[in-house]
Every structure is written in structure tokens, then in C-alpha cells.
mmCIF file of C-alpha atoms in Angstrom:
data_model
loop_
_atom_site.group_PDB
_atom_site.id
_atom_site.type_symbol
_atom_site.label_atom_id
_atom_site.label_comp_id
_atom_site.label_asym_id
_atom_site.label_seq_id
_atom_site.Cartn_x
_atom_site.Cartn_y
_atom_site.Cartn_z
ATOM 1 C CA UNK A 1 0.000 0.000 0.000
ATOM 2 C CA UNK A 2 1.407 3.126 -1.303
ATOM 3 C CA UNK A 3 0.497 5.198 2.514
ATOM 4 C CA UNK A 4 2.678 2.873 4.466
ATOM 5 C CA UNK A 5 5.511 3.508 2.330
ATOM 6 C CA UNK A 6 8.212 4.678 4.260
ATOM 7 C CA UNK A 7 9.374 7.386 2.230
ATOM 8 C CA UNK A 8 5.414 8.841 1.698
ATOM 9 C CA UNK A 9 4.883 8.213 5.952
ATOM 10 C CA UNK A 10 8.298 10.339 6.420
ATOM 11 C CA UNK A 11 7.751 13.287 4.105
ATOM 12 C CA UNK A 12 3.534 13.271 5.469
ATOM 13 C CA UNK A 13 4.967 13.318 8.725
ATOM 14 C CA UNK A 14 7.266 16.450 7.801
ATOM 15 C CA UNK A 15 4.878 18.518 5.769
ATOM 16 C CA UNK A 16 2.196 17.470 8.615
ATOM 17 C CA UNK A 17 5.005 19.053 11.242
ATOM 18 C CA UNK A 18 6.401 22.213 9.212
ATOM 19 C CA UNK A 19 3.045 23.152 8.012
ATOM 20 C CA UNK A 20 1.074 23.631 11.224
ATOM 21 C CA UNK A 21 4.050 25.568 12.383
ATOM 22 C CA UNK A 22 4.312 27.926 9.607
ATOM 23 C CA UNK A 23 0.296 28.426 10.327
ATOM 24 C CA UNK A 24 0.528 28.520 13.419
ATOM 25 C CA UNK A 25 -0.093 31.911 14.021
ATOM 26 C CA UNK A 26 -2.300 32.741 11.228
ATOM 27 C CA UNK A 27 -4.719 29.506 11.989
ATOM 28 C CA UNK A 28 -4.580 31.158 15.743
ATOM 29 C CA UNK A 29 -5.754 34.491 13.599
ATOM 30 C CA UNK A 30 -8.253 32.773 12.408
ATOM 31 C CA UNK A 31 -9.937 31.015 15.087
ATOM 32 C CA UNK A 32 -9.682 33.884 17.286
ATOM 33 C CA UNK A 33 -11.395 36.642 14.579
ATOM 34 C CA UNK A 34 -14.294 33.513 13.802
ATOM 35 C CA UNK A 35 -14.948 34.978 17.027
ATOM 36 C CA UNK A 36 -15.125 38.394 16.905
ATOM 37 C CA UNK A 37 -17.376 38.070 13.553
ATOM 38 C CA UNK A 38 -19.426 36.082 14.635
ATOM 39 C CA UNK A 39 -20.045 38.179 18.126
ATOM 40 C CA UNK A 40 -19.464 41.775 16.667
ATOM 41 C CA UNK A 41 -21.953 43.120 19.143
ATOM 42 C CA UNK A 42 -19.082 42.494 21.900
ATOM 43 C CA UNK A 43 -16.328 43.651 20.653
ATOM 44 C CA UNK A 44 -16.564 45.881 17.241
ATOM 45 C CA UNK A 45 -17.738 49.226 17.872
ATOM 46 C CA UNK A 46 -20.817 50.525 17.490
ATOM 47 C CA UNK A 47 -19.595 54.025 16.300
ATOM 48 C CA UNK A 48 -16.235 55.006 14.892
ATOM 49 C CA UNK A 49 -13.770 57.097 15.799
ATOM 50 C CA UNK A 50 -14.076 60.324 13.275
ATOM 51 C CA UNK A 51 -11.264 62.405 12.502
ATOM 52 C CA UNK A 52 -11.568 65.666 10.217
ATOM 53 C CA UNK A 53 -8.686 67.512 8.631
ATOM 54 C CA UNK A 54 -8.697 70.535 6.458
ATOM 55 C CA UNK A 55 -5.885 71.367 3.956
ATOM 56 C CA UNK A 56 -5.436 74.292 1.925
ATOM 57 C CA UNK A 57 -4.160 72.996 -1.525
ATOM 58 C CA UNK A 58 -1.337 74.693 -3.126
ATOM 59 C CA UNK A 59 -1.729 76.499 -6.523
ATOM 60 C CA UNK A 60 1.393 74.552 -8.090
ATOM 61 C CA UNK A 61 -0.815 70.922 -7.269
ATOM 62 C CA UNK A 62 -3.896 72.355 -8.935
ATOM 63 C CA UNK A 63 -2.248 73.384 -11.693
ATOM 64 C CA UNK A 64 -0.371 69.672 -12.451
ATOM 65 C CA UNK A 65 -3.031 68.058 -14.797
ATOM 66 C CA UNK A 66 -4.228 67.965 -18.163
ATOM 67 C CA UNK A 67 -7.508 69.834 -17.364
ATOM 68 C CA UNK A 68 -7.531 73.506 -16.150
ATOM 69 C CA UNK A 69 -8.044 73.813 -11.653
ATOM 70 C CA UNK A 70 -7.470 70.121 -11.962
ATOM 71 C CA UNK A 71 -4.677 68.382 -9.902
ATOM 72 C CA UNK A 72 -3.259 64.963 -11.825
ATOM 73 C CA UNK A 73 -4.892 62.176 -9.725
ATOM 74 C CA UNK A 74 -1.361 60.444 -9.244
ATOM 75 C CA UNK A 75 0.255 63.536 -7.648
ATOM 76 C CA UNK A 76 -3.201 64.131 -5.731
ATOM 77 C CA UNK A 77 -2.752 61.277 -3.684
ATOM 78 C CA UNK A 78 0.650 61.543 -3.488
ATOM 79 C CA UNK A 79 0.294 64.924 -1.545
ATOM 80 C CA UNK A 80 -2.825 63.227 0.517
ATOM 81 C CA UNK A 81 -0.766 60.286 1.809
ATOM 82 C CA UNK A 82 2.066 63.157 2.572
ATOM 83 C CA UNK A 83 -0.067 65.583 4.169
ATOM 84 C CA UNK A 84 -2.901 64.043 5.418
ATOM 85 C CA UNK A 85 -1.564 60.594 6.135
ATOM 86 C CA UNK A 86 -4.334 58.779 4.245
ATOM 87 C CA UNK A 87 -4.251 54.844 3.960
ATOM 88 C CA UNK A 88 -6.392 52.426 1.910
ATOM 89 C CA UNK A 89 -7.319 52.136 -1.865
ATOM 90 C CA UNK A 90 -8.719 55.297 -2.944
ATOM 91 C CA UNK A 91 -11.515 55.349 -5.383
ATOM 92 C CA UNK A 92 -11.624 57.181 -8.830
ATOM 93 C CA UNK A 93 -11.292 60.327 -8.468
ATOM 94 C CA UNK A 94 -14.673 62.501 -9.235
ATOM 95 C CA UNK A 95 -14.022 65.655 -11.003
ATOM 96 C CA UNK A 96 -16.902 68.345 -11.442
ATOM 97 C CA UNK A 97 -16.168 71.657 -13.298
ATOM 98 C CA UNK A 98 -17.730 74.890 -14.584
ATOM 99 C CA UNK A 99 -15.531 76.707 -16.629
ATOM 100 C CA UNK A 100 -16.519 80.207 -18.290
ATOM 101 C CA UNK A 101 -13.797 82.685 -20.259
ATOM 102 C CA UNK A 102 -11.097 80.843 -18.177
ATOM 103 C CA UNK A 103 -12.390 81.500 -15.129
ATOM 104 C CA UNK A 104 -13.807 78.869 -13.039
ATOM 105 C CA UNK A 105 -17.333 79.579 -11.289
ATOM 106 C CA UNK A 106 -17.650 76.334 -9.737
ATOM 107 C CA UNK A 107 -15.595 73.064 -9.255
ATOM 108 C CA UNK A 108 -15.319 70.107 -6.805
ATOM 109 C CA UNK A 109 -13.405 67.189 -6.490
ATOM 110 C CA UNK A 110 -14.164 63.932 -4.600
ATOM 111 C CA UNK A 111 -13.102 60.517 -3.596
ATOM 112 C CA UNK A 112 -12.867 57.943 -0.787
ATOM 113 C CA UNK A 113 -10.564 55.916 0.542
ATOM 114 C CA UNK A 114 -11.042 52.169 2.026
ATOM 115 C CA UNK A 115 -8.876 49.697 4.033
ATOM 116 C CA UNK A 116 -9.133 47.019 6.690
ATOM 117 C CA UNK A 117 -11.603 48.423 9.648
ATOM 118 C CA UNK A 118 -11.120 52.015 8.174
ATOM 119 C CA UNK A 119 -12.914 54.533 5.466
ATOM 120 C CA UNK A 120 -11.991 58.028 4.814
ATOM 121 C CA UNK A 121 -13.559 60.840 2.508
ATOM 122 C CA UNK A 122 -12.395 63.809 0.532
ATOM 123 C CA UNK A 123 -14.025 66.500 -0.770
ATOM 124 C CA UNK A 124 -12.681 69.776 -2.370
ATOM 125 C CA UNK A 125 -13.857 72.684 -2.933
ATOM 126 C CA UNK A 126 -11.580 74.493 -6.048
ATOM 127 C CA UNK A 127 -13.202 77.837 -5.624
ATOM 128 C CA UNK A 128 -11.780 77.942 -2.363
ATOM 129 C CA UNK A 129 -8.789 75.246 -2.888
ATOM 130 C CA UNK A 130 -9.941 73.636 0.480
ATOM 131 C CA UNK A 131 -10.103 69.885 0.880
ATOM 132 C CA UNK A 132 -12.108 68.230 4.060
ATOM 133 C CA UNK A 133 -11.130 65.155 4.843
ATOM 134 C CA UNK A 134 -12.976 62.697 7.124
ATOM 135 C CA UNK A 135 -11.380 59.107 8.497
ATOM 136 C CA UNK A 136 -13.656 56.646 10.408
ATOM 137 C CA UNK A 137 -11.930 54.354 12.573
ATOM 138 C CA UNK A 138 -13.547 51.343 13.623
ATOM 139 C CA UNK A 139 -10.901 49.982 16.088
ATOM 140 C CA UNK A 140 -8.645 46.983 16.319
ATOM 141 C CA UNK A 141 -11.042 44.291 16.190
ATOM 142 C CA UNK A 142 -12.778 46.010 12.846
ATOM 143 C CA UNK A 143 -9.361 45.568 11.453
ATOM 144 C CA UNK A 144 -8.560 41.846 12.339
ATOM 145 C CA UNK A 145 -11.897 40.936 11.034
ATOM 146 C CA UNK A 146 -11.710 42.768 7.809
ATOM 147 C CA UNK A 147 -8.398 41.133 7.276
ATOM 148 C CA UNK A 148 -10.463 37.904 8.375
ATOM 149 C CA UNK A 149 -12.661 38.244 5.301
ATOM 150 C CA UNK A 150 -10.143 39.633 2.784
ATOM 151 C CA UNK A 151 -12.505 43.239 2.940
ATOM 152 C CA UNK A 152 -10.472 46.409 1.538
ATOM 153 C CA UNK A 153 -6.984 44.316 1.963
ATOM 154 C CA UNK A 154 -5.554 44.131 -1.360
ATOM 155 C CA UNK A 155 -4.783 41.710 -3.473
ATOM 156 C CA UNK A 156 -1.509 40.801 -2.239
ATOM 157 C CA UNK A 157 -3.438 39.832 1.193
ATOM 158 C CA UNK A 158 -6.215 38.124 -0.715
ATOM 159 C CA UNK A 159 -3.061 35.804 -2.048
ATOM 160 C CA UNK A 160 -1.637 35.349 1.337
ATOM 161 C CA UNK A 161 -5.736 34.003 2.363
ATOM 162 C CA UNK A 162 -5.594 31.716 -0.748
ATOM 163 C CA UNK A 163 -2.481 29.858 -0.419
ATOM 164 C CA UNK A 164 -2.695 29.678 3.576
ATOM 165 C CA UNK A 165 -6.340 28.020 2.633
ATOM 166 C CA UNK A 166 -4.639 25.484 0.542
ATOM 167 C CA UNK A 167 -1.796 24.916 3.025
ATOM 168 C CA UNK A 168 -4.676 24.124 5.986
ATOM 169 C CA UNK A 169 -6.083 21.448 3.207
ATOM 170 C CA UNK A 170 -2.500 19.776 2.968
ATOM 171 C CA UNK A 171 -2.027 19.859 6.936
ATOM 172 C CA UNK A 172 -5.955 17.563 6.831
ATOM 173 C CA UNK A 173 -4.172 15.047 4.187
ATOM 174 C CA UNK A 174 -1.473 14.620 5.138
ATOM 175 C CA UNK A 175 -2.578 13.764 8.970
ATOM 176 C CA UNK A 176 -5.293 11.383 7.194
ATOM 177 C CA UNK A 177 -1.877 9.890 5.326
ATOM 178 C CA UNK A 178 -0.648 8.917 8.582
ATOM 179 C CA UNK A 179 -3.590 8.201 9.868
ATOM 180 C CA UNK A 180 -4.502 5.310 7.727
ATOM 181 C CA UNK A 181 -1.489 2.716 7.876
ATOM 182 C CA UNK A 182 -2.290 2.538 11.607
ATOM 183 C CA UNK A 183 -5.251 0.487 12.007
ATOM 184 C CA UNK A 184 -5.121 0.339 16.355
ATOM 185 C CA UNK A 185 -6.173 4.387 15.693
ATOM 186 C CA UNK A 186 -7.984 4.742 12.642
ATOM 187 C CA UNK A 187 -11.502 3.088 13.627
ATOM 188 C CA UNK A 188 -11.831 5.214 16.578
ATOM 189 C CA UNK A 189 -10.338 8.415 14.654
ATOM 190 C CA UNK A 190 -13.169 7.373 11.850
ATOM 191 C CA UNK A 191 -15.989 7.595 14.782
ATOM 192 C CA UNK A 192 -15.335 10.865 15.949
ATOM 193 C CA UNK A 193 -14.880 12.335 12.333
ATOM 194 C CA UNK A 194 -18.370 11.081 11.937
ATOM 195 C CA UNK A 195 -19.604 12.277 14.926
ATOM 196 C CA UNK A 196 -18.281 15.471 14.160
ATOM 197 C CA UNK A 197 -19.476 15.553 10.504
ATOM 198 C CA UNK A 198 -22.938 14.356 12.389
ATOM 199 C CA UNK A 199 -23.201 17.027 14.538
ATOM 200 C CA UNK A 200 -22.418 19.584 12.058
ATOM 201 C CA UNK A 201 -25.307 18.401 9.736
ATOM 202 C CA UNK A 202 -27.393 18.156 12.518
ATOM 203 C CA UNK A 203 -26.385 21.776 13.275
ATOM 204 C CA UNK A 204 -27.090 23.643 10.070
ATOM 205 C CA UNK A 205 -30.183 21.539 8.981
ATOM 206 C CA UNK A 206 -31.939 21.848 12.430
ATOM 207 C CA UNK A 207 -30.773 24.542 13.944
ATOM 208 C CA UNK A 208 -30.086 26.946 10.962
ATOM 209 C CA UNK A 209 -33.169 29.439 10.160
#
């Protein structure tokens, strides 16, 4: 049988070791922020934090894109993360205009920002060359359990979910692997995966709304 090969037992029994050390912190992650979503009446907050800011925007930034009063978008957020110490992935940037004999009677810009547990606004007016700014904080647990679903984290992060997913499915085989050569433990290890699978059914199809 190919599972009581010694060479397959010896590298399951290494990938089954290295791997739930390598996740051993994230699967702790994990569990912990099942938790929090699952209870965010205890411990997310009800209301954020808000934080406003007002800038004054320079003539030379206004002045740097294509359109007239228009800022480029690139060197807007560039001198929003600088000044105003945004974070998150801003959204397209909403340009409004009214432009008579070269002179501009009305203009606004505005965009948001999003990232894990946190949202920000920004408004400007280019009459006035005033931006307001507005962050909402919703705390340390908001974070963990936006990070927990993979909300407003990047794609980089949504990677990191993905391939720490598939690593947890390699730790389950490769304990079944050594599981089944070793017949004094596997009937008994068979009756409480059933009774766990049982349960769970039982669980979502009577329980479950």
C-alpha cells in the first residue's frame, strides 16, 4: 500500500510538522477573529472614531493636470498620503467643473478611501482650494476581522488568504496519510470524524433558520 511507504509516511509526517508551524499563528488568527465576527456586538464598535482635517491645496498641485483647476490624480494622492496621512485604496477620483472665459465659477473634487476596519472621505472645494477630509476608525477588532474576510486588503493579502487556505487542506491530508497505515487508531479516529461531521449536519439543517 502506497500510505505505508516509508518514504510517503516520512515526508507526510514532515509537511504534517512544518506546516502547522508555519500556520501557526495565522490559523490562531483565524480562530480567534471567527470569534469576533461572529459576536461583533461584543467587541466591534458601534460608532467610529471620526477624525476631520482641512488642507489648503497649493496652486502649483492644482495646476499639475491635463484639465484647467485640476490636480493629476497620481500627484493628488501623493500629496494626501504626505499631508494628510491617508491609507487604503482610494476610489476614482470625481471631477466636477464649470468653466466660463477661463475663469472657473464652480468646481469640486471627490473621492474615498477604504482599508481594513477604516474609510476616509475627501471633498474639495476648487473655488476655495480647500479639501475636508474625514477618516472613520472602527478599532482593532474592525481591522482583524476585515483582514479575516479579505474586505479592503488588497490583493496581495487576498493571495496570502488563498495559499494559507490550501496549506490548511494539505495539513488535513497529510494527517489522514498517517492516519490510515495505523489500524489500532484509525476506527476510533473514523468515529469521531463522523460524529463530528454528524453534529455539524445536525447543526445547520436543524438549527439553521
Amino acid at each position: 500500500m502506497l500510505l505505508k511507504n516509508k518514504a510517503v509516511q516520512l515526508w507526510a509526517r514532515r509537511l504534517h510538522i512544518y506546516i502547522s508551524m508555519a500556520l501557526l499563528l495565522i490559523v490562531l488568527f483565524f480562530s480567534v477573529t471567527g470569534i469576533t465576527l461572529n459576536r461583533p456586538e461584543l467587541f466591534v464598535k458601534s460608532q467610529p472614531a471620526v477624525e476631520e482635517l482641512t488642507l489648503l491645496l497649493p496652486d502649483s498641485l492644482l495646476q499639475s493636470g491635463k484639465a484647467p483647476f485640476v490636480p493629476s490624480e497620481q500627484r493628488f494622492l501623493t500629496y494626501l498620503q504626505q499631508y494628510a496621512d491617508m491609507s487604503g485604496t482610494p476610489s476614482a477620483m470625481e471631477v466636477f467643473t464649470d468653466v466660463e472665459e477661463g475663469g472657473l465659477l464652480e468646481g469640486e473634487i471627490s473621492l474615498d478611501y477604504k482599508g481594513p476596519g477604516f474609510n476616509a472621505t475627501v471633498f474639495v472645494d476648487l473655488t476655495t482650494k480647500e479639501a475636508v477630509i474625514e477618516k472613520s476608525h472602527y478599532g482593532v477588532v474592525a481591522v482583524l476581522n476585515d483582514l479575516h474576510k479579505g474586505r479592503n486588503s488588497g490583493e496581495v493579502w487576498k493571495w496570502f488568504i488563498d495559499i494559507t487556505a490550501l496549506l490548511m487542506v494539505l495539513f488535513v491530508f497529510t494527517g489522514v496519510c498517517l492516519l490510515l497505515p495505523k489500524k489500532k487508531t484509525l476506527a476510533i479516529s473514523l468515529k469521531w470524524t463522523a460524529l463530528g461531521s454528524l453534529v455539524s449536519l445536525l447543526v445547520f439543517f436543524l438549527a439553521v433558520p
